[in-house]
């Protein structure tokens, strides 16, 4: 049995790296916020605000399963500060897109997270 592939970067450094990198992986007009998850040192909270008139914001929890693999969980979708039905086609499409962008960001940070 090999040693478990643990994340080797502290949460603060990881959060800062995500804050620098995620804006490059999402649409230029969209805005992303990244915060440390207070309850889980292997997780981050990512909020993506869509550009344009839709005024959607998507809250994700991003958890490092190991130093390379992340698990992305949609927590909430809001429009104008109110929760909306996440099952609509447009919301599902955006969730898929943002999940892909989040994974691209994690891949871009492999040199930091994987030793």
XYZ file of C-alpha atoms in Angstrom:
115
model
C 0.000 0.000 0.000
C 1.361 3.393 -0.915
C 0.949 6.467 1.209
C -2.314 8.264 0.570
C -2.059 11.044 -1.977
C -2.799 13.947 0.346
C -3.113 17.602 -0.496
C 0.182 19.194 0.517
C -0.661 22.902 0.355
C -2.333 24.800 3.159
C -5.854 26.092 2.698
C -4.883 29.770 2.694
C -2.299 29.310 -0.104
C -4.746 27.121 -2.006
C -7.496 29.744 -1.713
C -5.170 32.475 -2.970
C -4.022 30.314 -5.901
C -7.645 29.665 -6.868
C -8.449 33.383 -6.575
C -5.653 34.109 -9.065
C -6.382 31.239 -11.467
C -10.161 30.752 -11.628
C -10.890 34.105 -13.344
C -8.699 32.904 -16.245
C -10.739 29.706 -16.712
C -14.239 31.232 -16.681
C -15.806 33.646 -19.154
C -14.167 37.057 -18.948
C -17.448 38.815 -18.166
C -18.316 36.453 -15.304
C -16.992 37.070 -11.821
C -15.708 34.460 -9.379
C -15.190 34.564 -5.633
C -13.151 31.918 -3.839
C -13.141 31.493 -0.068
C -11.736 28.897 2.277
C -14.381 26.510 3.632
C -14.279 27.171 7.381
C -15.683 23.726 8.183
C -13.352 21.666 5.975
C -9.646 22.325 5.419
C -9.660 20.345 2.135
C -12.503 22.402 0.656
C -13.100 25.765 -0.921
C -16.302 27.681 -1.545
C -16.589 29.047 -5.065
C -19.253 31.529 -6.133
C -19.584 32.422 -9.795
C -21.685 35.436 -10.766
C -22.916 35.348 -14.352
C -22.562 38.381 -16.559
C -25.484 40.060 -18.228
C -29.103 40.467 -17.289
C -29.633 37.037 -15.773
C -27.984 37.983 -12.457
C -27.409 34.351 -11.474
C -24.913 33.297 -8.859
C -23.777 29.704 -8.466
C -22.346 28.434 -5.179
C -20.108 25.377 -5.337
C -18.193 23.441 -2.743
C -14.893 22.187 -4.170
C -13.284 19.398 -2.151
C -9.883 17.873 -2.790
C -10.288 14.092 -2.746
C -6.495 13.867 -3.112
C -3.795 16.112 -4.541
C -5.109 15.763 -8.116
C -8.797 14.990 -7.929
C -11.531 17.370 -6.868
C -15.185 16.807 -6.174
C -17.474 19.688 -7.132
C -20.852 19.995 -5.417
C -23.469 22.551 -6.401
C -24.758 24.138 -3.185
C -27.174 26.763 -4.474
C -28.216 28.839 -7.468
C -29.643 32.286 -6.913
C -31.098 34.912 -9.192
C -31.220 38.429 -7.775
C -30.468 36.998 -4.326
C -33.315 34.443 -4.358
C -32.888 30.672 -4.715
C -34.116 29.321 -8.046
C -35.033 25.890 -9.423
C -31.745 24.247 -10.392
C -33.400 21.658 -12.657
C -34.163 23.950 -15.614
C -32.217 23.318 -18.815
C -30.467 26.701 -18.811
C -29.350 26.300 -15.184
C -28.171 22.720 -15.787
C -26.175 23.867 -18.828
C -24.526 26.647 -16.815
C -23.795 24.254 -13.918
C -22.089 21.855 -16.366
C -20.055 24.692 -17.876
C -18.954 26.076 -14.511
C -18.155 22.604 -13.178
C -15.902 22.101 -16.219
C -14.223 25.484 -15.624
C -13.665 24.603 -11.956
C -12.000 21.328 -12.979
C -9.846 23.228 -15.507
C -8.732 25.533 -12.707
C -7.832 22.529 -10.528
C -5.799 21.072 -13.409
C -4.003 24.385 -13.878
C -3.011 24.244 -10.202
C -1.629 20.685 -10.259
C 1.927 21.951 -9.926
C 0.947 23.513 -6.593
C -1.292 20.762 -5.270
C 0.530 17.640 -6.449
C 4.021 17.013 -5.139
